[in-house]
Coordinates of C-alpha atoms in Angstrom, one line a residue:
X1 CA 0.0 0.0 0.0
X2 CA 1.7 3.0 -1.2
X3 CA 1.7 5.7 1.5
X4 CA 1.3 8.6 -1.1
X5 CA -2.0 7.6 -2.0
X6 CA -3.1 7.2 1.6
X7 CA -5.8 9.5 2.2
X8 CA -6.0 11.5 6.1
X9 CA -8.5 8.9 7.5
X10 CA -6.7 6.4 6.4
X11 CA -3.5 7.1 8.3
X12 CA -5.4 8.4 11.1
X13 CA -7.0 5.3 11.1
X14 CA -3.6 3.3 10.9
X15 CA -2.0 5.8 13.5
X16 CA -5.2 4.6 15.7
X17 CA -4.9 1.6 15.4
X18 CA -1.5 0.6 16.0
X19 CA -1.4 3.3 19.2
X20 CA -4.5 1.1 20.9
X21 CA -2.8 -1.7 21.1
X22 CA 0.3 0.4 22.1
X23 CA -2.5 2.1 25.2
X24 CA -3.4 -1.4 26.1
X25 CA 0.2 -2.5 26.3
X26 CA 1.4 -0.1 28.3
X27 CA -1.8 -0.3 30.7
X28 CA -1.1 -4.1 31.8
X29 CA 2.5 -2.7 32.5
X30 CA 1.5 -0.5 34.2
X31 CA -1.3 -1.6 36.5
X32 CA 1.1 -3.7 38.1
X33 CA 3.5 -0.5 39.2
X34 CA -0.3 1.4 40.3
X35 CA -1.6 -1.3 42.2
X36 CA 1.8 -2.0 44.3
X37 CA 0.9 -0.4 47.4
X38 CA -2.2 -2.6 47.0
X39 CA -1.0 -6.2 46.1
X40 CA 3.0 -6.1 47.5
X41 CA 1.7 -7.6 51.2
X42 CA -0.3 -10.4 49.5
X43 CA 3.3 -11.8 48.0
X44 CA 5.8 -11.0 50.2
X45 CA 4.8 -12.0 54.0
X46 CA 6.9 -8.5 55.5
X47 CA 5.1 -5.9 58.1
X48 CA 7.3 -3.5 56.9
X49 CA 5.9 -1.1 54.0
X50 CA 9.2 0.0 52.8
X51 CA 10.6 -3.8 52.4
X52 CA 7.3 -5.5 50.7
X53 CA 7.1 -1.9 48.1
X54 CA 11.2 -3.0 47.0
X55 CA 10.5 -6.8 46.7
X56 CA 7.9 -5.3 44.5
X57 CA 9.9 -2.7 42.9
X58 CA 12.6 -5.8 42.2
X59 CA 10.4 -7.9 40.2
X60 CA 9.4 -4.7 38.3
X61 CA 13.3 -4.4 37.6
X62 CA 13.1 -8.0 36.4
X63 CA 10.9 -7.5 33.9
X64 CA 12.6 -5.1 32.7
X65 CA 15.3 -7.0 32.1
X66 CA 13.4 -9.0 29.7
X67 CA 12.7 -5.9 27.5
X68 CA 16.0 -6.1 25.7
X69 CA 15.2 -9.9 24.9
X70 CA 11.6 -8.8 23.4
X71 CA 13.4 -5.9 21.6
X72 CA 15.6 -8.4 19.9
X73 CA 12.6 -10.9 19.3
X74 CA 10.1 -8.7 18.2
X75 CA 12.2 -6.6 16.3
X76 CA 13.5 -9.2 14.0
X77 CA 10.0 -10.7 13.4
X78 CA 9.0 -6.9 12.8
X79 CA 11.5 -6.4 10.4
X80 CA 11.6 -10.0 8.6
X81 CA 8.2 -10.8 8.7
X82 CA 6.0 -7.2 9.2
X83 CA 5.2 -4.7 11.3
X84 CA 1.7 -5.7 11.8
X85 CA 2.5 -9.1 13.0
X86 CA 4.8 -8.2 15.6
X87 CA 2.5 -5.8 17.0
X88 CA -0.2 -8.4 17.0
X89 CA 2.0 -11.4 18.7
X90 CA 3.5 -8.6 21.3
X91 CA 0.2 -8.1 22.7
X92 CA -1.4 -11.4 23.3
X93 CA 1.7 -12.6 25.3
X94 CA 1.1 -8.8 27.5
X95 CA -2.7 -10.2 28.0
X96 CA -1.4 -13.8 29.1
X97 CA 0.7 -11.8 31.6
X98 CA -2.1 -9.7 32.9
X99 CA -4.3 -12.9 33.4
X100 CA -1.6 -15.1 35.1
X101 CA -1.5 -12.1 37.8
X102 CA -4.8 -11.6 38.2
X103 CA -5.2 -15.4 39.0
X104 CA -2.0 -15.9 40.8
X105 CA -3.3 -17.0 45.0
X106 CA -1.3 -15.4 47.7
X107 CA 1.5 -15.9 49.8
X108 CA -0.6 -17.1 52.5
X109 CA -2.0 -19.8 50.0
X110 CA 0.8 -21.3 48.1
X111 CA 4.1 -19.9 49.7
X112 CA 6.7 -19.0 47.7
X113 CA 5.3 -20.2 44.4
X114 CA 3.1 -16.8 45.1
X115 CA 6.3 -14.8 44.4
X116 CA 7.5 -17.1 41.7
X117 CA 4.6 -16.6 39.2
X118 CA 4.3 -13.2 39.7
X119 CA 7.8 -13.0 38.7
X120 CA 7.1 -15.5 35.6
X121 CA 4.3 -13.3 34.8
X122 CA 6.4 -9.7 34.8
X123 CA 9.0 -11.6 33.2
X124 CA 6.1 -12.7 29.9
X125 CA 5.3 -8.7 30.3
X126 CA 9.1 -7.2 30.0
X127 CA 9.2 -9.7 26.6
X128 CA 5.9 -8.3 25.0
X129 CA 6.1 -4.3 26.3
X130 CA 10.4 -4.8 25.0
X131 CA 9.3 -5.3 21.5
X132 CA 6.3 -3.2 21.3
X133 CA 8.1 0.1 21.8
X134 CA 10.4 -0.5 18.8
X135 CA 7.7 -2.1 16.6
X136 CA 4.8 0.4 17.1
X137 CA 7.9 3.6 17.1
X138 CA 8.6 1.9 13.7
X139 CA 5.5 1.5 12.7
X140 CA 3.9 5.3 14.0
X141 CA 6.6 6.9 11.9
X142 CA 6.6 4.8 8.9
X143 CA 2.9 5.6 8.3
X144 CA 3.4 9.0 9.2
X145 CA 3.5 12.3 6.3
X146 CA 7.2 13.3 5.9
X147 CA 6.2 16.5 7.5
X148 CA 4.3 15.6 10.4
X149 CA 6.5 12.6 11.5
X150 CA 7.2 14.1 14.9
X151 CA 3.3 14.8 15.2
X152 CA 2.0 11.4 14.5
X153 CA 5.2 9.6 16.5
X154 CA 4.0 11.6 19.2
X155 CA 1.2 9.3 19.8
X156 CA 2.9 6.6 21.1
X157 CA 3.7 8.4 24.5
X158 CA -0.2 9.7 24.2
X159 CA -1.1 6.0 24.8
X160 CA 2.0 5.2 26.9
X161 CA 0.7 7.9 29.4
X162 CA -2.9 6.7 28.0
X163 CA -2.2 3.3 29.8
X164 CA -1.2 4.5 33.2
X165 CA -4.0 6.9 33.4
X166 CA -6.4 4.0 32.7
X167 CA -4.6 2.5 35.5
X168 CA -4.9 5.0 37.8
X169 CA -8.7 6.2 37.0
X170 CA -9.5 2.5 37.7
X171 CA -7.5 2.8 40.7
X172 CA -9.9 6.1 41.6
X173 CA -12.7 4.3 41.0
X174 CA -12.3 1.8 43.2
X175 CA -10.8 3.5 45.9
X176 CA -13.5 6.6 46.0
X177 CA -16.6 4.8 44.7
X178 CA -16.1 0.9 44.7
X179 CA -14.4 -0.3 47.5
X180 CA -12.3 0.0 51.3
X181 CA -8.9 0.1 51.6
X182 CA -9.1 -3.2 53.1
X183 CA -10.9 -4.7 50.2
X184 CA -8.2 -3.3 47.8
X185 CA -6.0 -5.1 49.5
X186 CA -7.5 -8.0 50.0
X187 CA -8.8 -9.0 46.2
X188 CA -9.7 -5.6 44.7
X189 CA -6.4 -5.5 43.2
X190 CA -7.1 -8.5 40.8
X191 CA -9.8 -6.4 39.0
X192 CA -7.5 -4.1 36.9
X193 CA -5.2 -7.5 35.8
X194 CA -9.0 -9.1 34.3
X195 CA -9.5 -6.1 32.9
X196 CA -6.1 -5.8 30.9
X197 CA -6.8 -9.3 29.5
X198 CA -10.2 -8.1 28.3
X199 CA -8.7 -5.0 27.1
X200 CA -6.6 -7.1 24.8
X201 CA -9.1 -8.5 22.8
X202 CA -10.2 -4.9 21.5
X203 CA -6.8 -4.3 20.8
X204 CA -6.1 -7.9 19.0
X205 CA -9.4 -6.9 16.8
X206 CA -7.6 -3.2 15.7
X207 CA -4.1 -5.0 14.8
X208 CA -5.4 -7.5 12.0
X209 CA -7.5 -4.6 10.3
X210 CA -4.2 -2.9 10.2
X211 CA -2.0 -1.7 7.3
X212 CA 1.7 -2.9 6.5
X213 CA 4.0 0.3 5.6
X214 CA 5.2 1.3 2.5
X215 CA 8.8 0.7 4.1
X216 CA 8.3 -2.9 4.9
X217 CA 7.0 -3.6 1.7
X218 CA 9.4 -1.7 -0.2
X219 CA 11.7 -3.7 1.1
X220 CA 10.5 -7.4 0.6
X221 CA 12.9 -8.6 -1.8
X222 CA 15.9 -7.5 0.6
X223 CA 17.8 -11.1 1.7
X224 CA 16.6 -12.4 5.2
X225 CA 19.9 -12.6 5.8
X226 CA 20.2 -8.7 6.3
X227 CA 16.7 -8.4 7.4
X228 CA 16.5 -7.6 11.3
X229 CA 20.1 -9.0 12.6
X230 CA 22.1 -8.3 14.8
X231 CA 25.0 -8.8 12.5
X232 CA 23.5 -6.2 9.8
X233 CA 22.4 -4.0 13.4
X234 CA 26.1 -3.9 14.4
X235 CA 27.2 -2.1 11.0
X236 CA 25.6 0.7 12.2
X237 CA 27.6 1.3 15.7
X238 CA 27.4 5.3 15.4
X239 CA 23.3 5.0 15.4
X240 CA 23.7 2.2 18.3
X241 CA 25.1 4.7 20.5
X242 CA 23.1 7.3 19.4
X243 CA 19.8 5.7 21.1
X244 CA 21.6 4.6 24.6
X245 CA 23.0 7.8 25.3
X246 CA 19.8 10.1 24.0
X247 CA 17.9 7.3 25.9
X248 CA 19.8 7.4 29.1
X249 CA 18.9 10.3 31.1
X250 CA 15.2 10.8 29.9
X251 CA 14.0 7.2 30.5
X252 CA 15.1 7.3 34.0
X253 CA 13.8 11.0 34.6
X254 CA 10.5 9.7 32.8
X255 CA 10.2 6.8 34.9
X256 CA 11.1 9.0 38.2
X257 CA 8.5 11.0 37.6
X258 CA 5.4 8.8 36.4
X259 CA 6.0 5.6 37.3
X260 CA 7.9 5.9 40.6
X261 CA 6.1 9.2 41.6
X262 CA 3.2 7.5 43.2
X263 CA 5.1 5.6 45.6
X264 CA 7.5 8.6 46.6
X265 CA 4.1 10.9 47.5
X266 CA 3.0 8.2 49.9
X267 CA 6.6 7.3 51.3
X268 CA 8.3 10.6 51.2
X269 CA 6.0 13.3 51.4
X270 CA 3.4 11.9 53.2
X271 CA 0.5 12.4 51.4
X272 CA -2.4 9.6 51.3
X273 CA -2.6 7.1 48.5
X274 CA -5.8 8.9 47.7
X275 CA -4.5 12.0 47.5
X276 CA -1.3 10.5 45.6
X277 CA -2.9 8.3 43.1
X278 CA -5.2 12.3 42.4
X279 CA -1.9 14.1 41.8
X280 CA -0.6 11.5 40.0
X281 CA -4.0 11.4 37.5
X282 CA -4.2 14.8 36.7
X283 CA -0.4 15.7 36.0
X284 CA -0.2 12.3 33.8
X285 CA -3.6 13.9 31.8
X286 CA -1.9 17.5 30.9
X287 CA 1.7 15.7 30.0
X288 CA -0.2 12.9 27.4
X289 CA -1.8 16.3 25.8
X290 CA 1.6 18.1 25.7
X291 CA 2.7 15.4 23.8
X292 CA 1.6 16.3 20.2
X293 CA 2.2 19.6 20.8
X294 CA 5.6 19.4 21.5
X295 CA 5.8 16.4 18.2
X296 CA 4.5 19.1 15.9
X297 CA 6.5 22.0 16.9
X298 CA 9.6 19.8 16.5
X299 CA 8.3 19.1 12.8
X300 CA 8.6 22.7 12.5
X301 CA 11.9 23.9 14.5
X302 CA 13.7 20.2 14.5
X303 CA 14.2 17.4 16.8
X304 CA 17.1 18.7 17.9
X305 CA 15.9 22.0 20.2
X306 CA 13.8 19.9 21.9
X307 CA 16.5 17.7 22.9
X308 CA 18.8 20.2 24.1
X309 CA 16.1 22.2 26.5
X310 CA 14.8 18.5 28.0
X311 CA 18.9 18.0 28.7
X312 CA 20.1 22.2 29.9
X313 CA 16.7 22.3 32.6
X314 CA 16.8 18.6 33.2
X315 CA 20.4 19.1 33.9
X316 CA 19.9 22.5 36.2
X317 CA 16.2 21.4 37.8
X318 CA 15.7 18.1 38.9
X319 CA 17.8 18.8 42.2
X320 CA 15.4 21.6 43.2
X321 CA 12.3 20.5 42.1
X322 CA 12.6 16.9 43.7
X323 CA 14.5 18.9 47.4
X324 CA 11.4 20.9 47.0
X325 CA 8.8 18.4 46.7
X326 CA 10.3 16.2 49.5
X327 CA 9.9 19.1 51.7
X328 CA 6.5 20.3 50.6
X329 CA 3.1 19.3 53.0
X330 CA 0.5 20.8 50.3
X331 CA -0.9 18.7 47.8
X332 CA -0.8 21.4 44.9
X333 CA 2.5 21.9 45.6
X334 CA 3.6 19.4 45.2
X335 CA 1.4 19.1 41.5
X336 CA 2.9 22.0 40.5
X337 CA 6.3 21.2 41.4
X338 CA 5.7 17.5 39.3
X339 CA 4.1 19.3 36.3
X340 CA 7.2 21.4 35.9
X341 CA 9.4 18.5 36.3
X342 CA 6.9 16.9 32.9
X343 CA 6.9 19.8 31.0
X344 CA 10.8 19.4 30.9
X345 CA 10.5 15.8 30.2
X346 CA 8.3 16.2 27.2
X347 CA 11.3 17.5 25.2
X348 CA 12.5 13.8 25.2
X349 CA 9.2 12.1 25.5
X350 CA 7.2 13.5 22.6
X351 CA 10.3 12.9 20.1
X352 CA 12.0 10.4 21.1
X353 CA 10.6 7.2 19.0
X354 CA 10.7 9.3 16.0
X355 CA 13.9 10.5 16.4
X356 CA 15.0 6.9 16.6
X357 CA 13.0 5.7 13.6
X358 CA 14.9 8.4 11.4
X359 CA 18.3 6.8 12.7
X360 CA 18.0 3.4 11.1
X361 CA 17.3 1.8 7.7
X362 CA 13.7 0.1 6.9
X363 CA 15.5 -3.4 6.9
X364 CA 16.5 -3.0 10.7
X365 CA 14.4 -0.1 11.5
X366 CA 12.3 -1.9 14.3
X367 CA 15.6 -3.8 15.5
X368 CA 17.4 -0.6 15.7
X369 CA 15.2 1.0 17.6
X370 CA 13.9 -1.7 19.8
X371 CA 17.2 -3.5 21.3
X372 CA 19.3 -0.4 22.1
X373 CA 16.3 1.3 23.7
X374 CA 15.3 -1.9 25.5
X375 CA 19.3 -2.2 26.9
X376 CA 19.3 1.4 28.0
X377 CA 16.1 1.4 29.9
X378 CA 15.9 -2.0 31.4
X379 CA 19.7 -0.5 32.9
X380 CA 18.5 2.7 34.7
X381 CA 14.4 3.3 33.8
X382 CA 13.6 -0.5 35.2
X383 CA 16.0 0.5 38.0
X384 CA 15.0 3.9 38.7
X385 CA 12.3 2.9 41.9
X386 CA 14.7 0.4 43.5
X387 CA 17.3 2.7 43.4
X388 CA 15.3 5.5 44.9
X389 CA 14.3 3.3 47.5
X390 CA 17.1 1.8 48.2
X391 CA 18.6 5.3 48.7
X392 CA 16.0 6.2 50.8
X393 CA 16.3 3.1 52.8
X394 CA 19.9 3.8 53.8
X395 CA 19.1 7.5 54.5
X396 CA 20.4 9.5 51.7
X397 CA 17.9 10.2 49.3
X398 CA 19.3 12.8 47.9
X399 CA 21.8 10.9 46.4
X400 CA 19.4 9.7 44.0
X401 CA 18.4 13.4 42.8
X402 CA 22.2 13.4 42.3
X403 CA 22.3 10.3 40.2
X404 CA 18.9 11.3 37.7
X405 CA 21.0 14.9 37.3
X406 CA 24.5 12.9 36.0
X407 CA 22.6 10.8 33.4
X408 CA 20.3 13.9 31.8
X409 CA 23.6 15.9 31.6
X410 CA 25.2 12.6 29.7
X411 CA 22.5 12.8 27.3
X412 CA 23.0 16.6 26.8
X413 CA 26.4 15.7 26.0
X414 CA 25.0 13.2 23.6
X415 CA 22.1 15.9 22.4
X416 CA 25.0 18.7 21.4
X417 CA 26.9 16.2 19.1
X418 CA 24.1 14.7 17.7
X419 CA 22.9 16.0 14.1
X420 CA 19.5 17.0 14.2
X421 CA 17.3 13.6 12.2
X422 CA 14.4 15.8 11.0
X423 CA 17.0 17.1 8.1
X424 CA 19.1 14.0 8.0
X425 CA 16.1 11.1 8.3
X426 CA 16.7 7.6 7.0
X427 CA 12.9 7.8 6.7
X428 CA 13.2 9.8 3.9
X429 CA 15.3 6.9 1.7
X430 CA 12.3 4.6 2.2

């Protein structure tokens, strides 16, 4: 299907359907870090909050570690075999996941086997979520208008963000309308898992409608041999390095911020997991809508800009703006002080798959971007909440503001040598 006779619905309609699956995705991933304060006592038998939120915050890390196996798997079916494939296989094993959690018994039931198949579980998660970001980056900007790439890629952190939101307005839901505390704790926590599985029958419906890209077929009669490799990946070493060290600092600040932001309101500030999982809602709502905005003005000024401010007020404000929240007793404060910290992060959020995408060649193009990324953040955005904790735990958490600052300024470093992929796009050779 040649993308210069797709009409605007059409590639809306392609754009739509290949970021649903992406919002369903990343909502079973995510349900799991939501619903930790909930579930962590039912798995590991500790009366201590602090110990039962890092045994859960370690198999999170785990599963994480499986991302850059599912970048290599899914990225090489992506590129041998098609886009839409990949995407469709990636989220059935997400849904298996999801269900195996939501039907795993407790501690107090099986033992250690309780433990165990959660960890089996995150582990079938970190393969599926590891090869959907590189597949749907590919696929978002392949299907994209050459001059609204950065628009269109945008998307996929829309539905990123999408998925935790779902998360956490379920997570509302039941805590303000649906049931106690005590309830959550008890079972209520097994609703959001059932619903992911569900979930993932929408999303299995939207991939098989879905169209291949121009790219992938353009490139069919390419040898398999050179098709998604690693052997054919590693000619590229300049591009390789490119990803981990743009990656670096703005998984980990992303992950800080969404992800691990929850748990640090409860534990640090002292707020209520109420009050929290609010906070949390309505700063995750205003950064998924900065998103596009920030895509389409970097069609206009470049990828590059955008890159460099995320890096210079990354660099110079995450010490203040997390010393300050720690410190802070009001609620709105401490809003305010997190939507700052997401409006700098959208400079690397918004652009980042694209930016990717435009690295690589069609024939590795899902490869490229999946494996690298995968590496980088299953290294220091999987991390990021054990680290914190574990800093916290031994008194100094501080240090960890410290530790987010060194890796944004790494990618600045990374961001100033860079050439700017909007003028210099290996999208454009497709």
């Amino acid at each position: 299907m040649n993308t210069t006779q797709i009409t605007t619905a059409q590639r809306i309609k392609a754009i739509v359907g290949g970021s649903v699956g992406n919002l369903v995705e990343w909502y079973d991933w995510y349900a799991y870090a939501a619903f930790a304060i909930y579930f962590s006592n039912s798995f590991f038998p500790d009366s201590d909050l602090n110990a039962q939120l890092m045994n859960t915050a370690g198999i999170f890390a785990v599963g994480f570690l499986m991302r850059p196996i599912g970048g290599w798997i899914f990225g090489s079916i992506a590129d041998k075999i098609g886009r839409k494939k990949a995407m469709t296989l990636s989220v059935l094993l997400m849904s298996f996941g999801s269900l195996l959690i939501a039907l795993t018994p407790t501690y107090k039931t099986i033992g250690i086997l309780a433990p165990a198949l959660l960890l089996i579980a995150r582990l079938l998660q970190g393969l599926s979520v590891g090869g959907e970001y590189g597949v749907s980056a590919t696929y978002l900007s392949e299907m994209a208008s050459e001059n609204r790439r950065g628009f269109y890629s945008s998307f996929q952190y829309v539905t990123l963000i999408g998925g935790q939101l779902i998360a956490l307005g379920i997570q509302l839901i039941l805590q303000k309308l649906l049931l106690t505390e005590a309830q959550l704790e008890e079972w209520g926590w097994r609703i959001p898992f059932v619903i992911g599985a569900l979930l993932s029958v929408i999303a299995l419906y939207l991939r098989a409608n879905l169209h291949e890209t121009e790219a992938f077929e353009n490139k069919k009669e390419i040898s398999d041999k050179k098709k998604g490799t690693v052997t054919e990946l590693l000619k590229h070493p300049k591009a390789l390095l490119t990803v981990i060290g743009l990656t670096l600092g703005g998984t980990l600040a992303f992950y800080t911020y969404t992800t691990y932001m929850q748990k640090f309101l409860v534990n640090t500030v002292h707020l209520t997991k109420e009050q929290s999982t609010l906070i949390s809602f309505i700063s995750l709502f205003i950064f998924a809508c900065l998103q596009p905005v920030f895509g389409a003005l970097s069609d206009k000024i470049g990828r590059r800009p955008l890159l460099l401010g995320f890096g210079i007020l990354g660099t110079l404000c995450t010490v203040p703006l997390l010393t300050a929240l720690s410190t802070t007793t009001s609620m709105w404060t401490a809003f305010f002080l997190i939507m700052a910290a997401l409006i700098i992060v959208s400079g690397y959020t918004s652009i980042n798959a694209v930016v990717k995408a435009e690295l690589f060649p069609s024939e590795i193009r899902a490869l490229g971007v999946g494996l690298p990324y995968a590496l980088t953040v299953a290294i220091f955005g999987g991390t990021a909440e054990y680290v914190a904790l574990w800093f916290k735990q031994a008194g100094t958490e501080q240090y960890f503001y410290w530790y987010i600052t060194g890796c944004i300024l790494f990618s600045l470093i990374v961001y100033a040598g860079m050439k700017d992929t909007k003028d210099n796009s290996s999208l454009d050779k497709d």
